[in-house]
Structures are given as structure tokens and as C-alpha cells.
Amino acid sequence: MSKIGIILTPDSRSKAYLCKILSYKINLDEIVFLNDKRNEKIFQTEVINESKKCGFDISKSVTQILNENSIHYKEFNFMDINNPKLIEYLKQSKIEFFIFTGGGILKKEILNCGPKFVHFHPGIVPYYRGSTCFYYSILNDDECGVTAYLMDEKLDAGEIIHQRIFQKPSHRFIDDVFDAHIRSETLIEVLNKNLLDKKKFRKQNIDKGETYHIIHPVLKHIAILSCI
Amino acid sequence: MFFQKNEFKFLTKLFIINVKKLLVVKNLTYQYSDRNLLEFPEKYQMSSFEGKEFLHDYKKSRMSKIKHFEKNQNSITKFDDILKIIHFKGDTDIQNKIRKDIIETEEFFTFLCSKLEENKMESFLKEIIDVFIKKFEIRKKIFNAYNADFKVASNDFANLKNYSLFSLICLLEYHKTDNLKYLNTSLKLNDIICSQSTKISSSDDITLFLFIVKKELEFIFSLCDKKKVFLNE
């Protein structure tokens, strides 16, 4: 059985991953928390309620969730995924796969330090690489998708572990709630089906597909309005 | 009754959020072209959702620019007609110069337009369009010259003609392919041009400006219809 860990960051994605791992009673072998103790975003009641419907509570901090569940974790007081202190720690780790939740673009040093890193990208690659893909997917196809892949130096071009399609949401909280929800649902599927153990990973054709850039607010509004 | 330090911080944050919201509601204007975007680029990260009113305000903002320039201008609505106005008078050897020498951006974009008019866009030229899209999306600037590796070879990024020509190229590519990547970049280019529209003076430049803004609006509202997002006037 592969040893699996997670590197958390103080954001809604990490909250969703953590809440769902706990509710599905999945045991991870290591939890690392990159915590620069930033002032967390405050969410309106509507957003909090929607997050609870999706199986996590966006109003709680990652620290709160960890402590309420008496979870043992290693904390660093920075957010930079490429920080040498983190790399040194990971080199000593016996973990084969770390779930990535944010903290920057992985550089050569961390990619080569031992463990492999698994990213849950909110787009079906190769057709939706890049940024804010769920909005483009809603506009083109009226649906969204998530790709779990092993991270390498290229953007969204690593070996594919799993892909899953989701219906577009019926609410407007796409950035804060829906994005975290679909990524975390895909994470649970990957873990429950032991897909990291099975190691049936698919190489991508990097010459195929499309890379999108941050969506313009006009297109973003059309996408959201088409959902609600 | 005194607040604990954390409670005070929380209440202050909540107050600021609601004041900002109130300001947005009260002053619903399209804010993405209301400052000098060449000097202060817009990153478009995590933009807030403001409902249908935002699209109304976007349309009003673009229409006000159109109305300002439309008097005494011939209206051009077809791609073929606008491409005829953009004369490529430049170096016919430009295709061989690409990836070898420094390329003047305006000349190169005009050359691309001529290729689009002839409907003879080689695949490597399409790849170069994608390179320029990526470069623009990262820096939100188009410079006056690039070297063989498409690295910046000029300090000047204020030539609005470059932004207008590239917006035209993106709109034409969107028209041919329905690929939203091109419409997305055109919107950002047009925000920049609209933020500097007082500097547009020549008749040909005004004609080009009117065409790209009107065509952008046409594509956006066609997309609204397709996605059943109806804006009640």
C-alpha cells in the first residue's frame, strides 16, 4: 500500500479536502500544513450554507478543523511550496504521494526531492488546461470536470490518474465553493478506489488540447448567470 | 462592554466588506476600463460577481465609447471590409524574418491581417498568435518590437494600434473557431484601448476601434443568447 500524505494551505480547497477525508474516514499517513497565519477571508451566510450542502464548512479555518479532530500534523510558518525547509523535510519523508493544495508552481528541486505530487486540476485535460477552466467549460459544454494528475515541470501536462465530469452548479459561488467541492469529490474517488496504488497512469499528448488564461469578468458573468 | 482583540478585528473586517459592497451597489459602473490600464494593468484575478447589472454596465460603457466616435464615421461591420482598410505596405520578406530578426509589431500584425484576408494562415503563424496571447496575458502589454525568440526588443508599449490590430486578429480567430480563448483576450485588449480612447485620432484608427468594439459586443450578446442569459433592457 502506497503511503499518502497531504500538504494543506489556508484556503477553501484545503478545507474541502480535509472535511471530506474526515467524513469518509480516510486515513492519511502524513499531514503537512503551510500556514503563514494570513487573515482568512470572511464569508457570507449564503456561501457558508452552500459549502455545508457540499460537505464542508468554509467558515472554519484549517487549523480549527485539524484541532477539533485531534489530528497530528507538521506545520510550517510559510506558504511557499518551494521553500528549502519544506523540501528538506519532504526528503526525509517516507511518503510516496503528497496531495497538493496550493502554494505556488512546483520547481525542479521539490519535484525531484522524493515524493510524487498529485494535483486536482478543475478541467478535463488536454482540452482545458490553464486557469479558471471551469468557467470556459460551463460556457462551452454546460459542465465542469476535474483531472487528477502527477505534477511535473509542465503546466497541467502530467500523467493522468483519474478524470471526472460534474454537472454545472445551480448557485453562483463557483470560486469559493463549487471549485473546492468538485476537486474534493474527485480526491475522495481517487483515494477510495486506491487509484494511486494501481498506478495505471496515462501520459498526455502535450501537443494536443488548449490552454486558457484568467477569464474576463464579462465571460465569467455569462457563465455564472447561465447556472442560476 | 469591550471587545476582545480578535472579535474587534473580525467586526472591522466585516464592516469594510459591507462598505465596499455598498459602494459597488451604489456606483454600478464598468470598472475595467476606467483607469489608465497601460500604467496600472488589470490582473482580472478573482473578479467579483455583480449580477446582470454588470453586463448592462459593460454594454453602457462600450456604447458610450462608440457614440463618442461614431459621428461622421462610415460604419464597417464585415471582417472583409475592415481587413481591406488595413494595408500591409511593409516588407514582403517579413515571413522569412520571423525567428531571425527583430520584428516591428505593428508591421507584423498588419501582415497577419493580410494573411487572414487572403485566408492563407500557415499553422506556424497561428502558433505565433498563441505566443502573443500568452505574452499579453502575462504582462498585459504589447511592445513595439520583438526579437527572434519573441522576447521584448523595445521599451515602448503605448502604441494603441498594436492593441487594436491584435484585438482584430483575436476576434477574427474567435469568429472562425468559436474558441473562447480569443474572445477572452480581445475583451482585455479592448479594455485597454477603451481606457486610452481619447488618444485615438486618425480616421483609419477610429474606424478600426469602432469595428473591434462593435464586433466584441456582437459576439458577447450572441453568447448571452446562446447561454439563455437574457438582459431585460
XYZ file of C-alpha atoms in Angstrom:
461
model
C 0.000 0.000 0.000
C 1.397 3.401 -1.001
C 1.910 5.934 1.769
C -0.145 9.046 1.021
C 0.100 12.471 2.602
C -1.359 15.917 2.032
C 0.190 19.397 2.045
C -2.519 21.809 3.233
C -2.716 25.591 2.771
C -5.099 28.051 4.491
C -7.805 28.198 1.795
C -11.201 26.746 0.892
C -9.698 23.945 -1.210
C -7.791 22.558 1.783
C -10.880 22.902 3.986
C -12.949 20.885 1.499
C -10.245 18.202 1.115
C -9.828 17.873 4.882
C -13.555 17.829 5.738
C -14.300 15.156 3.172
C -11.308 12.991 4.094
C -12.605 13.089 7.680
C -16.232 12.403 6.783
C -15.223 9.431 4.606
C -12.940 8.207 7.424
C -9.905 8.024 5.144
C -6.578 7.788 6.988
C -3.664 9.661 5.515
C -0.126 8.807 6.525
C 1.068 12.402 6.883
C -0.421 15.882 7.080
C 1.724 18.951 6.438
C 0.265 22.446 6.865
C 1.829 25.504 5.210
C 0.391 28.237 7.405
C 1.572 31.829 7.046
C -1.179 32.811 9.521
C -2.755 35.147 6.996
C -6.058 36.894 7.752
C -8.637 34.497 6.399
C -11.464 35.549 4.112
C -14.795 36.086 5.839
C -17.744 34.509 4.063
C -21.400 35.493 3.961
C -24.024 33.161 5.403
C -25.201 32.182 1.887
C -21.712 30.948 0.962
C -21.292 29.075 4.248
C -24.651 27.343 3.817
C -23.804 26.320 0.262
C -20.464 24.912 1.396
C -22.215 22.847 4.077
C -24.554 21.423 1.416
C -21.381 20.399 -0.452
C -19.983 18.577 2.573
C -17.558 21.074 4.090
C -17.718 24.187 6.258
C -15.961 27.132 4.662
C -16.357 29.254 7.804
C -13.930 27.092 9.793
C -10.191 27.573 9.417
C -7.921 24.655 8.523
C -6.350 24.942 11.996
C -9.797 24.681 13.597
C -10.706 21.567 11.614
C -7.376 19.901 12.427
C -7.598 20.701 16.143
C -11.306 19.808 16.519
C -10.498 16.366 15.154
C -7.287 15.944 17.194
C -5.249 15.427 14.040
C -1.478 15.304 14.281
C 0.228 17.491 11.684
C 3.507 19.210 10.859
C 3.170 22.968 10.481
C 5.439 25.407 8.654
C 5.035 29.167 9.017
C 5.293 29.931 5.306
C 3.161 29.327 2.177
C 5.856 28.811 -0.423
C 5.788 25.213 -1.675
C 9.392 25.577 -2.894
C 10.789 26.674 0.465
C 14.054 24.756 1.173
C 12.898 23.897 4.732
C 9.875 22.079 3.321
C 11.978 20.339 0.652
C 14.436 19.147 3.329
C 11.539 17.794 5.400
C 9.982 16.021 2.416
C 13.321 14.396 1.525
C 13.266 12.610 4.897
C 9.618 11.612 4.476
C 8.611 8.046 3.644
C 5.521 9.282 1.789
C 5.165 8.166 -1.837
C 2.384 10.596 -2.882
C 1.546 14.022 -1.471
C -1.790 15.643 -2.349
C -1.065 19.224 -3.463
C -3.473 22.018 -2.494
C -1.588 25.182 -3.443
C 1.452 27.289 -2.550
C 2.878 28.027 -5.969
C 4.240 26.331 -9.063
C 6.432 23.332 -8.231
C 10.062 23.837 -9.252
C 12.677 21.225 -10.097
C 14.038 20.900 -6.552
C 10.775 19.866 -4.921
C 9.701 17.742 -7.892
C 12.917 15.735 -7.518
C 13.044 15.502 -3.719
C 11.419 12.079 -3.465
C 7.622 12.022 -3.186
C 5.339 12.497 -6.167
C 2.771 15.286 -6.056
C -0.877 14.834 -7.034
C -2.851 17.830 -8.255
C -6.604 18.059 -8.806
C -6.999 20.456 -11.723
C -10.541 21.817 -12.351
C -10.599 20.999 -16.052
C -10.578 17.917 -18.292
C -7.121 17.910 -19.851
C -5.914 18.242 -22.530
C -8.989 20.259 -23.600
C -8.983 22.551 -20.551
C -5.513 23.349 -19.286
C -4.575 26.630 -17.598
C -6.616 28.989 -15.482
C -10.307 29.339 -14.497
C -11.113 26.341 -16.696
C -14.462 25.611 -15.053
C -15.905 28.853 -16.455
C -14.803 28.046 -20.007
C -16.171 24.532 -19.594
C -19.550 25.862 -18.430
C -19.691 28.231 -21.412
C -18.682 25.581 -23.941
C -20.210 22.394 -22.577
C -22.557 23.279 -19.675
C -20.491 21.025 -17.447
C -17.234 21.003 -15.474
C -14.529 18.452 -14.920
C -11.574 17.602 -12.721
C -8.340 15.856 -13.671
C -6.111 14.239 -11.055
C -2.560 14.071 -12.352
C 1.041 13.659 -11.242
C 2.729 17.022 -11.271
C 5.795 17.722 -13.371
C 7.523 20.847 -14.665
C 4.967 21.458 -17.397
C 1.655 23.100 -16.597
C -1.289 20.664 -16.443
C 0.545 18.133 -18.584
C 1.491 15.380 -16.122
C 0.378 11.729 -16.192
C -3.374 11.408 -15.671
C -4.557 9.402 -12.681
C -8.299 9.988 -12.973
C -10.884 12.304 -14.547
C -14.436 13.068 -13.549
C -17.223 15.186 -15.061
C -19.679 17.224 -12.973
C -22.934 18.997 -13.806
C -22.653 22.759 -13.705
C -23.704 24.245 -10.350
C -27.092 25.795 -9.626
C -25.585 28.533 -7.446
C -23.157 31.408 -8.011
C -20.405 30.547 -5.548
C -18.133 28.931 -8.091
C -14.760 30.308 -6.978
C -15.214 29.680 -3.248
C -17.481 26.616 -3.035
C -18.019 24.749 -6.320
C -14.327 24.678 -7.310
C -13.329 23.222 -3.916
C -16.289 20.833 -3.977
C -15.578 19.178 -7.340
C -11.858 18.857 -6.640
C -12.504 17.290 -3.234
C -15.122 14.865 -4.623
C -12.562 13.696 -7.180
C -9.934 13.347 -4.444
C -12.261 11.071 -2.461
C -12.892 8.948 -5.537
C -9.136 8.597 -6.190
C -8.476 7.598 -2.566
C -11.468 5.287 -2.159
C -10.686 3.434 -5.382
C -6.963 3.160 -4.482
C -6.055 4.643 -7.860
C -2.627 5.785 -6.666
C -1.795 2.195 -5.692
C -2.988 0.791 -9.017
C -0.550 3.108 -10.855
C -2.456 2.935 -14.154
C -1.446 6.440 -15.152
C -1.953 7.810 -18.679
C 0.610 10.006 -20.406
C -0.764 13.152 -22.015
C -0.172 14.299 -25.571
C 1.202 17.751 -24.830
C 0.767 18.897 -28.429
C -2.975 18.398 -28.189
C -5.562 20.478 -26.331
C -5.968 24.070 -25.222
C -4.586 26.348 -22.509
C -6.829 29.071 -21.146
C -5.959 32.294 -19.330
C -7.747 34.046 -16.455
C -11.329 34.580 -17.567
C -12.522 38.113 -18.251
C -15.307 39.255 -15.856
C -17.790 39.639 -18.748
C -17.403 35.978 -19.741
C -17.375 34.981 -16.063
C -20.701 36.725 -15.528
C -22.265 34.986 -18.534
C -21.061 31.621 -17.198
C -22.424 32.223 -13.687
C -25.719 33.685 -14.936
C -26.216 30.615 -17.119
C -26.076 28.486 -13.939
C -28.547 30.359 -11.709
C -18.641 46.322 27.063
C -15.273 45.814 25.478
C -14.478 43.510 22.542
C -11.660 41.012 22.632
C -8.884 41.817 20.164
C -9.922 39.018 17.778
C -13.585 39.988 17.919
C -12.688 43.596 17.119
C -10.573 42.521 14.141
C -13.404 40.326 12.855
C -16.029 43.073 13.202
C -13.764 45.604 11.480
C -13.213 43.251 8.537
C -16.946 42.618 8.231
C -17.615 46.348 8.280
C -15.083 47.006 5.499
C -16.524 44.197 3.342
C -20.043 45.592 3.634
C -18.991 49.175 2.972
C -17.201 48.019 -0.191
C -20.309 46.094 -1.246
C -22.456 49.164 -0.701
C -20.109 51.222 -2.854
C -20.269 48.641 -5.620
C -24.071 48.570 -5.481
C -24.344 52.365 -5.418
C -21.797 53.000 -8.119
C -22.519 50.219 -10.532
C -20.189 51.177 -13.347
C -17.979 49.049 -15.549
C -14.684 49.465 -13.740
C -12.411 47.510 -16.095
C -11.589 50.404 -18.411
C -11.922 53.387 -16.096
C -8.239 53.936 -15.360
C -5.019 54.026 -17.408
C -4.597 50.271 -17.889
C -1.210 50.684 -19.568
C 0.190 52.277 -16.441
C -1.860 50.256 -13.958
C -2.599 46.867 -15.565
C -5.668 44.871 -14.546
C -4.956 41.282 -13.455
C -8.612 40.127 -13.572
C -7.937 37.677 -10.717
C -10.908 36.546 -8.582
C -13.212 39.231 -10.043
C -16.436 39.621 -8.064
C -19.883 38.596 -9.291
C -22.285 41.553 -9.546
C -25.295 40.087 -11.305
C -26.927 41.057 -14.600
C -26.371 44.755 -13.851
C -22.669 44.221 -14.517
C -23.376 43.195 -18.114
C -25.695 46.208 -18.536
C -22.926 48.469 -17.252
C -20.345 46.823 -19.527
C -22.624 47.428 -22.536
C -23.269 51.059 -21.492
C -19.549 51.650 -21.126
C -18.731 50.280 -24.574
C -21.697 52.071 -26.207
C -20.596 55.409 -24.760
C -17.202 54.959 -26.461
C -18.891 54.028 -29.735
C -21.226 57.043 -29.605
C -18.309 59.370 -28.951
C -16.559 58.347 -32.185
C -19.429 57.350 -34.408
C -20.364 60.794 -35.710
C -19.127 61.307 -39.266
C -17.607 57.845 -39.478
C -18.576 55.212 -42.006
C -19.751 52.128 -40.225
C -17.977 48.911 -41.188
C -19.490 45.668 -39.981
C -17.800 42.942 -42.022
C -14.364 41.443 -41.436
C -13.600 41.546 -45.176
C -14.215 45.293 -45.273
C -12.087 46.162 -42.233
C -9.244 43.983 -43.482
C -9.218 45.933 -46.765
C -8.599 49.139 -44.795
C -5.544 47.685 -43.057
C -3.000 47.886 -45.848
C 0.079 45.809 -45.444
C 2.665 48.086 -47.054
C 5.563 46.514 -45.269
C 8.428 44.230 -46.024
C 7.214 41.334 -48.179
C 10.105 39.331 -46.796
C 8.671 39.524 -43.277
C 7.762 35.845 -43.255
C 11.446 34.957 -43.634
C 12.401 37.490 -40.982
C 10.289 35.808 -38.315
C 12.541 33.931 -35.847
C 15.660 35.521 -37.377
C 15.493 39.291 -36.926
C 13.751 41.891 -34.810
C 10.144 42.285 -35.902
C 8.229 45.575 -35.656
C 4.951 44.581 -34.012
C 2.627 46.878 -35.970
C 4.107 45.690 -39.269
C 3.836 42.059 -38.193
C 0.222 42.355 -37.028
C -0.705 44.129 -40.278
C 0.976 41.277 -42.150
C -1.088 38.743 -40.121
C -4.241 40.662 -41.056
C -3.290 40.422 -44.746
C -2.875 36.659 -44.346
C -6.272 36.470 -42.671
C -7.805 38.461 -45.536
C -6.309 36.067 -48.066
C -7.411 33.165 -45.860
C -3.858 31.825 -46.025
C -2.802 31.446 -42.406
C 0.007 28.907 -42.127
C -0.031 26.836 -38.941
C 3.223 28.360 -37.656
C 1.650 31.825 -37.852
C -1.286 30.551 -35.773
C 1.242 29.307 -33.215
C 2.760 32.780 -33.123
C -0.680 34.260 -32.398
C -0.847 31.915 -29.395
C 2.628 33.042 -28.309
C 1.480 36.681 -28.396
C -1.692 35.805 -26.482
C 0.389 34.198 -23.732
C 2.814 37.143 -23.624
C -0.010 39.664 -23.459
C -1.909 37.695 -20.817
C 1.189 37.622 -18.592
C 2.277 41.267 -18.882
C -0.900 42.942 -20.209
C 1.311 44.870 -22.614
C 2.263 44.669 -26.271
C 5.678 46.117 -27.078
C 6.721 47.810 -30.294
C 9.272 45.157 -31.273
C 10.232 41.562 -30.508
C 13.343 39.564 -31.323
C 13.656 36.167 -32.983
C 12.736 34.352 -29.759
C 9.742 36.670 -29.276
C 11.442 38.370 -26.386
C 10.734 42.073 -25.976
C 13.047 44.273 -28.071
C 11.600 47.710 -27.248
C 10.697 49.721 -24.158
C 7.625 51.247 -25.796
C 4.267 49.582 -25.149
C 1.955 52.568 -25.653
C 1.158 52.190 -29.371
C -2.616 51.615 -29.309
C -2.577 50.449 -32.912
C -0.809 47.269 -31.788
C -3.573 46.510 -29.288
C -6.302 47.280 -31.847
C -4.722 45.124 -34.556
C -4.204 42.221 -32.158
C -7.787 42.536 -30.916
C -8.949 42.337 -34.549
C -6.839 39.217 -35.083
C -8.298 37.610 -31.925
C -11.866 38.490 -32.912
C -11.327 37.002 -36.358
C -9.893 33.817 -34.861
C -12.863 33.608 -32.489
C -15.249 34.079 -35.427
C -13.571 31.210 -37.285
C -13.052 28.793 -34.405
C -15.547 29.683 -31.607
C -12.564 29.318 -29.272
C -13.332 31.479 -26.237
C -9.630 31.958 -25.568
C -9.563 34.535 -28.396
C -12.700 36.412 -27.284
C -11.292 36.495 -23.731
C -8.068 38.160 -24.872
C -9.935 40.559 -27.144
C -12.046 41.734 -24.180
C -8.896 42.559 -22.210
C -7.276 44.300 -25.199
C -10.429 46.339 -25.749
C -10.494 47.331 -22.053
C -7.014 48.795 -22.532
C -7.921 50.565 -25.773
C -11.119 51.970 -24.248
C -9.145 53.215 -21.249
C -6.990 55.201 -23.680
C -9.593 56.005 -26.321
C -9.043 59.789 -26.111
C -5.666 59.197 -27.781
C -7.217 57.670 -30.917
C -7.299 60.336 -33.624
C -6.734 59.189 -37.211
C -9.779 58.238 -39.287
C -8.470 54.720 -40.003
C -7.684 54.136 -36.323
C -11.161 55.313 -35.319
C -12.720 53.012 -37.932
C -10.710 50.083 -36.575
C -11.618 50.966 -32.968
C -15.329 51.167 -33.768
C -15.187 47.841 -35.594
C -13.467 45.885 -32.799
C -15.702 47.273 -30.055
C -18.909 46.676 -32.024
C -17.799 43.189 -33.065
C -16.919 42.339 -29.451
C -20.388 43.448 -28.324
C -21.987 41.421 -31.124
C -20.118 38.269 -30.062
C -20.813 38.784 -26.350
C -24.545 39.244 -26.815
C -24.713 36.338 -29.207
C -23.074 34.245 -26.469
C -25.624 35.562 -23.950
C -28.435 34.422 -26.253
C -26.827 31.028 -26.722
C -26.485 30.570 -22.943
C -30.032 31.916 -22.365
C -28.750 34.867 -20.339
C -31.344 37.455 -21.239
C -30.703 41.034 -20.274
C -34.006 42.873 -19.952
C -33.436 46.485 -21.067
